[in-house]
Short mmCIF file of C-alpha atoms in Angstrom, two decimals:
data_model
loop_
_atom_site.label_atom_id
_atom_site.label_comp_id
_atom_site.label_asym_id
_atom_site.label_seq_id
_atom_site.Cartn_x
_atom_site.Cartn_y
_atom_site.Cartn_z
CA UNK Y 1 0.00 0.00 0.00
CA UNK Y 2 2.58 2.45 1.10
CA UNK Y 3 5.05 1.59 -2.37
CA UNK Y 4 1.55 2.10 -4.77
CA UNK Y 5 0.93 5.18 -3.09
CA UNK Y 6 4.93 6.58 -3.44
CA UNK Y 7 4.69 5.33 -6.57
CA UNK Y 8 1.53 7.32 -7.18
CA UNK Y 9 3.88 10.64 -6.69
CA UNK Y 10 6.52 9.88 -8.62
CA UNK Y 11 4.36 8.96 -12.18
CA UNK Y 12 2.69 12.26 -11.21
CA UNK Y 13 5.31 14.63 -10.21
CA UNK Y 14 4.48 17.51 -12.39
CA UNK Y 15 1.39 18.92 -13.02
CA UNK Y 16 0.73 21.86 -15.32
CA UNK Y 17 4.59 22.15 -14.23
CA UNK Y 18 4.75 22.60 -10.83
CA UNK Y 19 6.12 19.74 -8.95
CA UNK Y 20 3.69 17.64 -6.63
CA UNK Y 21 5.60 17.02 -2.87
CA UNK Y 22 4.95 14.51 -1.03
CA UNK Y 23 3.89 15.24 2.64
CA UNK Y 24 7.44 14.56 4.20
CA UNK Y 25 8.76 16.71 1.81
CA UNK Y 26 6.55 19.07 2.62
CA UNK Y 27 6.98 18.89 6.47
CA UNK Y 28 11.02 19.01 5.55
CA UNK Y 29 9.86 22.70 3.97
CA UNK Y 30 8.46 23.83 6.55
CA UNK Y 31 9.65 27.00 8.59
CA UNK Y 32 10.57 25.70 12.09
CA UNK Y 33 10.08 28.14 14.55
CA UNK Y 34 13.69 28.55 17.19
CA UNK Y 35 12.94 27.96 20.90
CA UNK Y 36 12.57 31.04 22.70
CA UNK Y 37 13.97 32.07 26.45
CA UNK Y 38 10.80 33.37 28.73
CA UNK Y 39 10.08 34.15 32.02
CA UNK Y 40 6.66 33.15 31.77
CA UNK Y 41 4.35 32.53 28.80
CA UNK Y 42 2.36 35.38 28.16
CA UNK Y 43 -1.67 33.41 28.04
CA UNK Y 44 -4.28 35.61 27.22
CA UNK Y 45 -8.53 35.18 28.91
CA UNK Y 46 -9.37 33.79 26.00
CA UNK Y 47 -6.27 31.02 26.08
CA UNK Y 48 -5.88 27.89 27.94
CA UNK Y 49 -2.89 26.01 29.35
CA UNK Y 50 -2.36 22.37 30.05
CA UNK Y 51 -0.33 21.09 32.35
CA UNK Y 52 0.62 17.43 33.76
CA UNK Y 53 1.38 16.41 37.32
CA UNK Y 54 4.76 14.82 37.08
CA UNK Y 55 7.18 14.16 39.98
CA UNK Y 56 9.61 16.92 38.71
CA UNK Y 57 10.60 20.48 40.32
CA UNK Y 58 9.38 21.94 36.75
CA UNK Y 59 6.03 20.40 36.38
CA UNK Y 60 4.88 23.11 38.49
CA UNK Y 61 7.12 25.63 37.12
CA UNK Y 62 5.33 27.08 34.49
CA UNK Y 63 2.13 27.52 36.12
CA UNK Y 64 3.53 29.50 39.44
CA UNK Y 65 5.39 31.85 37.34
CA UNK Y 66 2.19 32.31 35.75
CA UNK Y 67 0.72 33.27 38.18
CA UNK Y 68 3.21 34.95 39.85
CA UNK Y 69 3.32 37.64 36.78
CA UNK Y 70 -0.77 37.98 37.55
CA UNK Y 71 -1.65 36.60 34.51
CA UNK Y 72 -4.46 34.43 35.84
CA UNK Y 73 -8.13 34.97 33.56
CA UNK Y 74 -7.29 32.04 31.52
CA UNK Y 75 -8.36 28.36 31.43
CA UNK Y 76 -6.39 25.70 32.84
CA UNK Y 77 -6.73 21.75 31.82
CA UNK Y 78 -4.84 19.75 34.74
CA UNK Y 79 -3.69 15.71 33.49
CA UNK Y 80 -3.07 13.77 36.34
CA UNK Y 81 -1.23 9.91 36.23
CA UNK Y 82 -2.46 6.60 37.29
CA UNK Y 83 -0.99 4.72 39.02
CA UNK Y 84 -1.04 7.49 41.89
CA UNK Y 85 2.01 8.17 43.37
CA UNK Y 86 2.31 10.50 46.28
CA UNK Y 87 5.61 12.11 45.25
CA UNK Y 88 3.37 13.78 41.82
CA UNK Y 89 3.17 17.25 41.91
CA UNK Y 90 -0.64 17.43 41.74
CA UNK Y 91 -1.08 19.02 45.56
CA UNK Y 92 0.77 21.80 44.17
CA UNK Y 93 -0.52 22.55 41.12
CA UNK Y 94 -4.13 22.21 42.40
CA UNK Y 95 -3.16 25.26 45.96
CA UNK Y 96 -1.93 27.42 42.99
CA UNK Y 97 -4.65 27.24 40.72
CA UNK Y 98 -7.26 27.50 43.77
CA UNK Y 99 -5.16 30.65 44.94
CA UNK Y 100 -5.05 32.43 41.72
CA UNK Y 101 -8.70 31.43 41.24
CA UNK Y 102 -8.36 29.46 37.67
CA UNK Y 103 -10.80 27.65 35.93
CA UNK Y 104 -9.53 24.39 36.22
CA UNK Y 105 -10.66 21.08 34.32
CA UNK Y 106 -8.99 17.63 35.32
CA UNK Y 107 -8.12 14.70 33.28
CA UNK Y 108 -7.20 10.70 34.28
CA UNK Y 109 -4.19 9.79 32.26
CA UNK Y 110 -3.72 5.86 33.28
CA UNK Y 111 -0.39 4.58 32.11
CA UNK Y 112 -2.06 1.41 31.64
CA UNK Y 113 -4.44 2.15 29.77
CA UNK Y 114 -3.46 5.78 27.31
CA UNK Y 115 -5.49 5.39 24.46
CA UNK Y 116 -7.75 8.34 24.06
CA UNK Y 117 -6.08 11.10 25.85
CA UNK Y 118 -5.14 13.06 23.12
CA UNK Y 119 -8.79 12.75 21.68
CA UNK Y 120 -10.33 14.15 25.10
CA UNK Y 121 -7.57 17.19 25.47
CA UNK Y 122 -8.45 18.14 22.09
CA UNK Y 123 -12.11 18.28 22.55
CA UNK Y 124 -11.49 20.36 25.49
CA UNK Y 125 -9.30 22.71 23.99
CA UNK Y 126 -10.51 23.63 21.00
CA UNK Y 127 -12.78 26.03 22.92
CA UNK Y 128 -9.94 28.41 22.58
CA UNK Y 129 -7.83 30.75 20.88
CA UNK Y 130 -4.73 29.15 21.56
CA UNK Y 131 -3.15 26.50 23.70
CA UNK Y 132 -0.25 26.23 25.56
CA UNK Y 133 1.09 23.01 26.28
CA UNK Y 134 3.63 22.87 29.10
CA UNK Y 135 5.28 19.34 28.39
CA UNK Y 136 7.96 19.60 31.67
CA UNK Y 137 5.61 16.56 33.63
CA UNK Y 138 4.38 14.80 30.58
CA UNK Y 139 5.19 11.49 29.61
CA UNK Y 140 6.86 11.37 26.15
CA UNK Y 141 4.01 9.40 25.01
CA UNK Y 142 1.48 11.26 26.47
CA UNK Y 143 3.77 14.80 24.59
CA UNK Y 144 2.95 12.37 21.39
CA UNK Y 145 -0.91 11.94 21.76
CA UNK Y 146 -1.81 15.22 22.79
CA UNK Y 147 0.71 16.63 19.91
CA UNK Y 148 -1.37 14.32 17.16
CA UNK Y 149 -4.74 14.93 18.52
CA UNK Y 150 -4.55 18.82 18.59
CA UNK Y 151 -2.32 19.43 14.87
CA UNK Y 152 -4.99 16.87 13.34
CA UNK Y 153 -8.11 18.87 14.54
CA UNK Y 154 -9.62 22.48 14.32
CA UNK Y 155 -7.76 24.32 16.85
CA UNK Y 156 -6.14 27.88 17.03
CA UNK Y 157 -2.56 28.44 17.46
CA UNK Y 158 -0.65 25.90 19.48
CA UNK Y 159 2.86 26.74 21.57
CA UNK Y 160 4.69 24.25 23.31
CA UNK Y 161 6.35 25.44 27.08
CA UNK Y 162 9.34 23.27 28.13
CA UNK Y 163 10.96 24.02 31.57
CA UNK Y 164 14.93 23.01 30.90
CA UNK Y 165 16.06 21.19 34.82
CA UNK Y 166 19.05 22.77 36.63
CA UNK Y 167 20.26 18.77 37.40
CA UNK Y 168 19.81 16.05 35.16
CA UNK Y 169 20.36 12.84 37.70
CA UNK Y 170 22.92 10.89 37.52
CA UNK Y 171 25.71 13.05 37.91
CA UNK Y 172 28.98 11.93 35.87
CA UNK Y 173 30.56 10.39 39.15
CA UNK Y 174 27.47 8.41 40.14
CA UNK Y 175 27.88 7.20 36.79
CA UNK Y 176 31.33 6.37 36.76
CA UNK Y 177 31.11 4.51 40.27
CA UNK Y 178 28.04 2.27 38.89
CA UNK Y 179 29.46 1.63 35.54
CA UNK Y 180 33.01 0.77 36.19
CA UNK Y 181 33.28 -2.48 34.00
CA UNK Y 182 31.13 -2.02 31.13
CA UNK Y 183 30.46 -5.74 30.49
CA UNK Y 184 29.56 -6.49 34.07
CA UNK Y 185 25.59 -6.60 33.35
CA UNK Y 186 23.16 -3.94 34.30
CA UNK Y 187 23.44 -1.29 36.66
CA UNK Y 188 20.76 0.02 39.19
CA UNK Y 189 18.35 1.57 37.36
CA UNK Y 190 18.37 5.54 37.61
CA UNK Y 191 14.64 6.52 36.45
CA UNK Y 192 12.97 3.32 36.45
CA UNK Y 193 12.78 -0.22 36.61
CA UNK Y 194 11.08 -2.55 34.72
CA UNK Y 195 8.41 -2.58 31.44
CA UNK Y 196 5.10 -2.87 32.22
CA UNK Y 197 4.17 -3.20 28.27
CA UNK Y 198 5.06 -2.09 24.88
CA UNK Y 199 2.26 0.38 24.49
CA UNK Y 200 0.54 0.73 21.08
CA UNK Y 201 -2.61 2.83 20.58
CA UNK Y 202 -5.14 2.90 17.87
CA UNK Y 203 -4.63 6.68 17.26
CA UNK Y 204 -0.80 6.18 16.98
CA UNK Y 205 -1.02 2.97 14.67
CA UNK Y 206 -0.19 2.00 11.27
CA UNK Y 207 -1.53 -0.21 8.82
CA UNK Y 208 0.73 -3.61 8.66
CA UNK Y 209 2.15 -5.50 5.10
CA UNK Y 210 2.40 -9.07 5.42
CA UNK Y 211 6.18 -9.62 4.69
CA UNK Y 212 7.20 -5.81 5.28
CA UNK Y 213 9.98 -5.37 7.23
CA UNK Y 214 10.07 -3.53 10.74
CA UNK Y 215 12.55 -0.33 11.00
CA UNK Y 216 12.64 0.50 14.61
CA UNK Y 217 13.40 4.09 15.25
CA UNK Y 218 14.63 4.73 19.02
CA UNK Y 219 16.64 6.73 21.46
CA UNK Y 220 18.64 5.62 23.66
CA UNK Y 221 18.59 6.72 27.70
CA UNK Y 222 19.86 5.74 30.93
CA UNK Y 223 16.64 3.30 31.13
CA UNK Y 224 18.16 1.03 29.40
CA UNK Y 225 15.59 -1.48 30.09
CA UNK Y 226 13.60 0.19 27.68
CA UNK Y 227 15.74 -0.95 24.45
CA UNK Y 228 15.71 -3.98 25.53
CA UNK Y 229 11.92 -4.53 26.08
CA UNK Y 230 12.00 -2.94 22.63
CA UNK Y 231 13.81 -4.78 20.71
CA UNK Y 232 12.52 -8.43 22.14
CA UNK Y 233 8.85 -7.35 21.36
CA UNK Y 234 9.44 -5.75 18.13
CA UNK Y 235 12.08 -8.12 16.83
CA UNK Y 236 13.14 -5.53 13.96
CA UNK Y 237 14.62 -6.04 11.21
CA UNK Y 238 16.66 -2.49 11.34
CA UNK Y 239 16.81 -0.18 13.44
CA UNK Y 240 17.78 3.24 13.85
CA UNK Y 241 19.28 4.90 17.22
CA UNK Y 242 19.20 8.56 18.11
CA UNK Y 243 21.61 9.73 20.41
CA UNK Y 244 20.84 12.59 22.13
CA UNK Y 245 23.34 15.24 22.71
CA UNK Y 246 22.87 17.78 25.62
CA UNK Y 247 22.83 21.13 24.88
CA UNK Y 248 24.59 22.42 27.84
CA UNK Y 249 28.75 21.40 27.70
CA UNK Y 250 28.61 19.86 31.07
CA UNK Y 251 26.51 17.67 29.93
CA UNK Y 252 27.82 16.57 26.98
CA UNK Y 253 29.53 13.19 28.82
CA UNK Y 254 25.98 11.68 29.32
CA UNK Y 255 26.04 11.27 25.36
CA UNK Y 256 28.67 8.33 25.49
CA UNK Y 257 27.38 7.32 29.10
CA UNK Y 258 24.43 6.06 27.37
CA UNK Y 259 26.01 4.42 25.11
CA UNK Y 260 27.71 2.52 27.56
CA UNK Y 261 24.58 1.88 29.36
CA UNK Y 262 23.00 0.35 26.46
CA UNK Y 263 26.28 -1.37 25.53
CA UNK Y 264 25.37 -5.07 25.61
CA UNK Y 265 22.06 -4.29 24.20
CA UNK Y 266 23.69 -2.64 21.14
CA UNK Y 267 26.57 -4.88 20.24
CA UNK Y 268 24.21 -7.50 19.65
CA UNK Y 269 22.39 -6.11 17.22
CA UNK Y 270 22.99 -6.12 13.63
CA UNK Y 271 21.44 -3.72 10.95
CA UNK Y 272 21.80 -1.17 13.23
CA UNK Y 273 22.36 2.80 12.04
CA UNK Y 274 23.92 5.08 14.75
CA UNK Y 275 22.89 9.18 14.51
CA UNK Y 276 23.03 11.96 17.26
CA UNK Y 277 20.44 15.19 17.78
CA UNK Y 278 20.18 17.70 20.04
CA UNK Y 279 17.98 17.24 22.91
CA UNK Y 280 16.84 20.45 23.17
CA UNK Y 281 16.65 21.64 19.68
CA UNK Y 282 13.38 19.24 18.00
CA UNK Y 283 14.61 20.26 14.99
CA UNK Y 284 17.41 18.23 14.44
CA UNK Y 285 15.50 15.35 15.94
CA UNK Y 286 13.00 16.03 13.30
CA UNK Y 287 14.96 16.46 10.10
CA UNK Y 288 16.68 13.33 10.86
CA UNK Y 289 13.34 11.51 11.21
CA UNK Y 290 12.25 13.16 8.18
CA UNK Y 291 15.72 12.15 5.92
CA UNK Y 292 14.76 8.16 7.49
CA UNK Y 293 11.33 8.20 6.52
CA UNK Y 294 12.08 9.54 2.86
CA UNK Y 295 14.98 6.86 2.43
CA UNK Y 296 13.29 4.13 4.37
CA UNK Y 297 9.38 4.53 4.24
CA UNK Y 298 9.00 2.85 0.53
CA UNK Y 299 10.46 -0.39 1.80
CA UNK Y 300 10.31 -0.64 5.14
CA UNK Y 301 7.60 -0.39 8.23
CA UNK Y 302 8.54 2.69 10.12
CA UNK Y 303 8.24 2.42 14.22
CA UNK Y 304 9.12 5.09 16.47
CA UNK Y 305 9.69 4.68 20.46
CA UNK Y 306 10.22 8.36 21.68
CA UNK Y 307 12.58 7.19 24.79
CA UNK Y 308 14.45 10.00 24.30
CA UNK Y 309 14.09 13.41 25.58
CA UNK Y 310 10.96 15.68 26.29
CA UNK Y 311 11.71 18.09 22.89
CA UNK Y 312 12.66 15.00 21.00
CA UNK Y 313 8.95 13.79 21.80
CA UNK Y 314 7.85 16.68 20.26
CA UNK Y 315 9.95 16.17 16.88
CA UNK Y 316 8.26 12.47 17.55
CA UNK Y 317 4.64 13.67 18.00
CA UNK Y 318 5.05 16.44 14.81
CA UNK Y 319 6.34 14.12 12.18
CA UNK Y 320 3.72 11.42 13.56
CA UNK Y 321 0.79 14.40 13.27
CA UNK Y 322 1.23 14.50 9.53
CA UNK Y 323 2.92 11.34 8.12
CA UNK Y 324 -0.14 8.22 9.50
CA UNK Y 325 1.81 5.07 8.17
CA UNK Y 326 4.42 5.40 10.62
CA UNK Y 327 3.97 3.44 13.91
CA UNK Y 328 3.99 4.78 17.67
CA UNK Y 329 5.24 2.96 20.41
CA UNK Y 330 6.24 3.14 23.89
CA UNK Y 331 7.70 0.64 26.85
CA UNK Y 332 5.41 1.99 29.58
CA UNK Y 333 7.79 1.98 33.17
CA UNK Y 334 6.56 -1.04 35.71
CA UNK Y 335 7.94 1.15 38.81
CA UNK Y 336 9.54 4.47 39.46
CA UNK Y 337 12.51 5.06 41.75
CA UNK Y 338 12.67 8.18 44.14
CA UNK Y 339 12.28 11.87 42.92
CA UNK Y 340 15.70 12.36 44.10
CA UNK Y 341 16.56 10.50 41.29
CA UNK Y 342 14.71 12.92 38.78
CA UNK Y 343 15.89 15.94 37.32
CA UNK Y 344 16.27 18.71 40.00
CA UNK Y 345 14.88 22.56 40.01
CA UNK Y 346 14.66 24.62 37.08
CA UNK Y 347 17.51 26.51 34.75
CA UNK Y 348 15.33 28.05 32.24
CA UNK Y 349 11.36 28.09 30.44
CA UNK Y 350 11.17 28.03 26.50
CA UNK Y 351 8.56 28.75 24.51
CA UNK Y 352 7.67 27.44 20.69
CA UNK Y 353 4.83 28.79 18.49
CA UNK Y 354 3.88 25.98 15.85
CA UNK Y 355 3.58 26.66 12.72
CA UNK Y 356 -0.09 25.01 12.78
CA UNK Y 357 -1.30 26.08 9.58
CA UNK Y 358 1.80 25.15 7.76
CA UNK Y 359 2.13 21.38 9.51
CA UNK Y 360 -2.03 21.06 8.42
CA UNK Y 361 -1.38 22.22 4.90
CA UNK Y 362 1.79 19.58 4.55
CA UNK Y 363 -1.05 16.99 5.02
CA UNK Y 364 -3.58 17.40 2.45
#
């Protein structure tokens, strides 16, 4: 199906001489907007902003300094997680809503069970001139979902908030004390243990050719279950790893860390294509999605696991809103270890207007 309909653009590349683009090439076209350094996003009465109750410092960020700039006549839509852990910043975000008198609507997001989400946000939002998503306590699937459902459907403009953490856990000698022989097995988990499931949901599916080989696109992270679980379930023929590469020099060593992490799980594998992108910067993340999918897409079945970071979810959940044959998955976390071991306070809120009109147009 996919190789009749690329071959469909190819006979019928030029028409009354203009060149027909396919919608990748399109999306590749498109003017991607640089992140931006705020203090607070500026959300107007008519405006609404969702937010999601994660363990982290900056799950909450976005909405105090809100607040704190007395910017408070707009709409709020609150996600919180099941399973319910105390340590979730939802006692927090729900005193500084009540203080600053918000509108607030509340949403279930069960790990378990995610399908939908994305569907019910968007039905809820699209009351409003524009949205603000704050991603800093989202899950990257749920970033995904919420990304699709929105870009797919009638709503106004669409900015994404991301709160950059101070500390990213572990540091390098908490590392280097865990990982001293790098073929001794696994070492303690950092973020958390164990795979519940490979989660696949209808919205984020693709349509499956008997025979068709299975290009797994992933990231690598300290979780390092998570490739693992991955590449069991999936059993793919290829696959494609995205390295992420810190933005802040510092942090550049947690680049090869992972590497290291994921060691035995990598040497094992064969067909495998190493590449690196910026965590911070979805761009790179998404041109490099973009280059696979227009080398790759006509012969292979394209699966994505956004393990990586919270902006690379976003590159994940924008090439997913406009190109439908690839395939979304993610290995859901069994257990979480202590919020000690998450990322710690916050060094600095972005802010990125999509270019809604532009991703909508690269899909028709």
């Amino acid at each position: 199906m996919i190789q009749i309909k690329r071959t469909f653009f190819l006979m019928n590349s030029h028409i009354s001489g203009t060149p027909l683009l396919r919608p990748d090439e399109k999306l590749s076209k498109v003017d991607w907007p640089d992140l931006k350094k705020i203090e607070f996003p500026s959300i107007g009465t008519s405006d609404c902003l969702l937010v999601c109750a994660g363990f982290e410092d900056r799950a909450i960020e976005t909405l105090r300094q809100t607040c704190k700039a007395g910017r408070t006549g707009f709409s709020l839509g609150m996600v919180t997680y099941l399973p319910d852990y105390e340590e979730n910043r939802i006692k927090e975000l729900r005193a500084i809503s009540e203080k600053a008198d918000i509108l607030t609507t509340e949403f279930v997001y069960d790990r378990a069970k995610p399908t939908g989400m994305g569907e019910e946000l968007q039905r809820f939002t699209q009351q409003f001139d524009r949205v603000f998503i704050d991603i800093s306590g989202m899950s990257r699937l749920l970033i995904v979902q919420t990304l699709v459902a929105l870009i797919s459907e009638e709503n106004g403009q669409i900015s994404i908030i991301y709160g950059e953490a101070e500390e990213y856990p572990p540091s390098k000698d908490t590392f280097e004390q865990n990982n001293q022989d790098d073929n001794a097995g696994p070492a303690p988990s950092y973020l958390s243990s164990g795979i519940f499931e490979i989660a696949a949901t209808p919205e984020l599916s693709s349509v499956s050719m008997l025979g068709e080989p299975i290009r797994l696109i992933a990231f690598p992270s300290f979780a390092h279950e998570q490739l693992t679980n991955l590449l069991q379930e999936l059993q793919p023929t290829y696959a494609e790893f995205i390295h992420g590469v810190p933005p802040d020099p510092k942090n550049k060593w947690r680049t090869e860390a992972i590497r290291r992490r994921n060691l035995l799980t990598l040497n094992e594998l064969r067909g495998k294509k190493d590449l690196e992108a910026s965590t911070l910067d979805y761009r790179e993340t998404l041109h490099k999605l973009l280059d696979i999918y227009a080398e790759r897409s006509m012969f292979d079945r394209l699966v994505v696991a956004p393990t990586g970071s919270k902006m690379q979810a976003v590159a994940v959940g924008l090439f997913r809103a406009v190109l439908h044959d690839v395939q979304i998955v993610y290995p859901t976390p069994q257990t979480f270890t202590e919020p000690g071991r998450y990322t710690l306070g916050l060094r600095q809120l972005y802010k990125v207007d999509l270019p809604t009109e532009a991703i909508k147009a690269c899909a028709r």
